[in-house]
């Protein structure tokens, strides 16, 4: 369920999340709309993935992504949240986020403390950075998917 669908390309609007305070933890996650999440393969595993991401027609950055159970829908629907490994000057709600998921790190876990959660995410980020420098993942940074035709607006993929 995790690797079979990779690389996975996806594009969609960034929406408000559940206010879980990811940003307060220093790890903001850009949430995709329910409609975009529904377009994911239904058998894709929940867990932590990594890949490349780009906001609008900006630069392509490394990212870590979580596919999790959506608390808003009593955990019967999934949520897809992207943490871009880059410091942005401003929020980008409403903008189009393009991602390619290239690899899988681990399944979802429960943590005993906030500190344990934060350090696990920091490790995920370090793992993503290392993996994405390898040729098989690095090559997807240059994929045509990220180079939108001039003057065209893309709403969905
Ligand atoms: P929400 O619950 O609304 O998703 P978060 O605390 O997860 O709130 O913050 C996510 C928002 O932060 C994104 O929608 C985006 O506008 C902004 N943001 C700023 N920097 C980043 C980043 N590096 N990665 C992801 N989102 C970011
Ligand atoms: Mg979020």
XYZ file of C-alpha atoms and ligand atoms in Angstrom:
185
model
C 0.000 0.000 0.000
C 2.844 2.469 0.543
C 5.310 2.128 -2.328
C 3.133 0.716 -5.092
C 1.639 4.096 -6.024
C 4.929 6.009 -6.049
C 5.949 8.349 -7.510
C 2.579 10.011 -6.958
C 1.830 13.394 -8.534
C -0.814 15.651 -7.076
C -1.928 19.247 -7.371
C -4.572 21.139 -5.427
C -5.553 24.142 -3.361
C -4.193 24.659 0.149
C -7.074 24.810 2.637
C -7.432 25.476 6.357
C -6.595 22.451 8.471
C -7.995 21.397 11.824
C -6.068 23.950 13.833
C -3.971 21.328 15.536
C -1.292 23.940 16.000
C 1.298 22.423 13.697
C 2.685 25.884 13.089
C 3.104 26.475 16.818
C 5.274 23.347 16.886
C 7.395 24.883 14.126
C 6.140 22.340 11.623
C 3.296 23.916 9.623
C 1.479 21.493 7.340
C -0.333 22.651 4.214
C -3.582 20.693 4.009
C -5.238 19.574 0.788
C -9.013 19.787 0.397
C -11.199 16.770 0.998
C -11.795 16.568 -2.759
C -8.069 16.215 -3.488
C -7.670 13.640 -0.711
C -10.561 11.628 -2.178
C -8.680 11.468 -5.480
C -5.817 9.551 -3.820
C -5.724 5.775 -4.297
C -7.995 4.438 -1.555
C -5.509 1.724 -0.601
C -2.522 4.054 -0.148
C -1.071 3.473 3.340
C -1.303 6.085 6.035
C 2.080 7.200 7.316
C 4.938 9.567 6.609
C 6.262 10.094 3.085
C 8.685 12.498 1.411
C 9.069 14.164 -1.941
C 9.090 17.519 -3.705
C 6.691 20.432 -3.458
C 6.074 23.762 -5.115
C 3.636 26.576 -4.272
C 2.114 28.277 -7.319
C 4.942 28.502 -9.809
C 7.566 29.052 -7.131
C 10.716 27.038 -6.477
C 10.630 23.298 -5.903
C 11.519 22.327 -2.299
C 11.961 19.141 -0.333
C 8.940 18.111 1.726
C 7.664 15.542 4.185
C 4.043 14.529 3.979
C 1.649 12.763 6.256
C -1.288 10.719 5.097
C -3.331 10.256 8.221
C -6.809 9.639 9.507
C -8.852 12.813 9.514
C -10.112 13.599 13.053
C -12.657 15.971 11.547
C -14.467 13.012 9.963
C -14.153 10.689 12.963
C -11.133 9.063 11.339
C -13.088 7.468 8.494
C -11.539 9.791 5.914
C -7.902 10.525 5.279
C -6.081 13.826 5.436
C -3.012 14.752 3.431
C -0.669 17.362 4.903
C 2.590 18.643 3.433
C 5.381 20.235 5.449
C 7.648 22.029 2.996
C 11.273 22.134 4.134
C 11.661 25.831 3.468
C 10.944 29.038 5.377
C 8.219 31.066 3.676
C 7.712 34.774 4.318
C 3.941 34.399 4.306
C 1.187 31.813 4.534
C -0.146 30.494 1.245
C -3.736 29.450 1.917
C -5.733 29.345 -1.313
C -2.670 28.809 -3.488
C -2.060 25.767 -5.660
C 0.352 23.279 -4.148
C 1.988 20.778 -6.494
C 3.688 17.733 -5.023
C 5.331 14.541 -6.092
C 5.602 11.875 -3.416
C 8.712 9.800 -4.104
C 9.275 7.678 -0.995
C 7.888 6.293 2.241
C 9.431 6.655 5.701
C 7.204 4.982 8.309
C 3.661 4.227 9.425
C 1.630 6.539 11.657
C 2.520 6.323 15.318
C 1.175 7.549 18.624
C 3.582 9.426 20.835
C 3.707 9.626 24.622
C 4.659 13.283 24.633
C 4.813 16.346 22.459
C 8.623 16.255 22.686
C 8.650 12.683 21.374
C 6.385 13.704 18.488
C 8.517 16.714 17.595
C 11.761 14.742 17.653
C 10.232 11.995 15.491
C 9.216 14.631 12.938
C 12.699 16.167 13.058
C 14.121 12.721 12.297
C 11.626 12.288 9.446
C 12.789 15.619 8.025
C 16.470 14.588 8.210
C 15.667 11.234 6.593
C 13.707 12.986 3.818
C 16.580 15.402 3.151
C 19.069 12.517 2.822
C 16.843 10.366 0.615
C 15.906 13.239 -1.681
C 19.587 13.857 -2.501
C 19.827 10.379 -4.031
C 19.628 10.369 -7.855
C 16.403 8.343 -8.096
C 14.552 10.924 -5.973
C 16.512 14.012 -7.058
C 15.562 13.484 -10.693
C 11.881 14.116 -9.901
C 12.680 17.647 -8.750
C 13.184 18.525 -12.407
C 10.003 16.837 -13.584
C 7.920 18.728 -16.144
C 5.001 18.478 -13.719
C 6.500 21.432 -11.826
C 6.935 23.593 -14.909
C 3.504 24.954 -15.658
C 2.948 26.363 -19.150
C 3.267 30.182 -19.191
C 0.047 32.066 -18.614
C -1.976 28.999 -17.791
C -3.763 28.423 -14.528
C -3.979 24.891 -13.298
C -6.803 24.053 -10.919
C -6.359 20.361 -10.517
C -4.429 17.460 -11.903
P -3.705 24.425 9.370
O -4.302 23.671 10.504
O -4.610 25.492 8.821
O -3.202 23.509 8.279
P -0.911 24.788 10.170
O -0.493 25.198 11.547
O -0.710 23.349 9.787
O -2.441 25.218 9.992
O -0.167 25.760 9.149
C -0.305 25.491 7.765
C -0.161 26.721 6.902
O 1.089 27.364 7.131
C -0.146 26.338 5.434
O -1.466 26.247 4.907
C 0.656 27.487 4.799
O -0.212 28.533 4.399
C 1.551 27.957 5.930
N 2.968 27.565 5.803
C 4.019 28.412 6.021
N 5.192 27.793 5.865
C 4.905 26.496 5.532
C 5.732 25.360 5.241
N 7.082 25.430 5.261
N 5.108 24.189 4.927
C 3.757 24.119 4.924
N 2.928 25.147 5.191
C 3.480 26.349 5.501
Mg -1.946 21.819 8.678
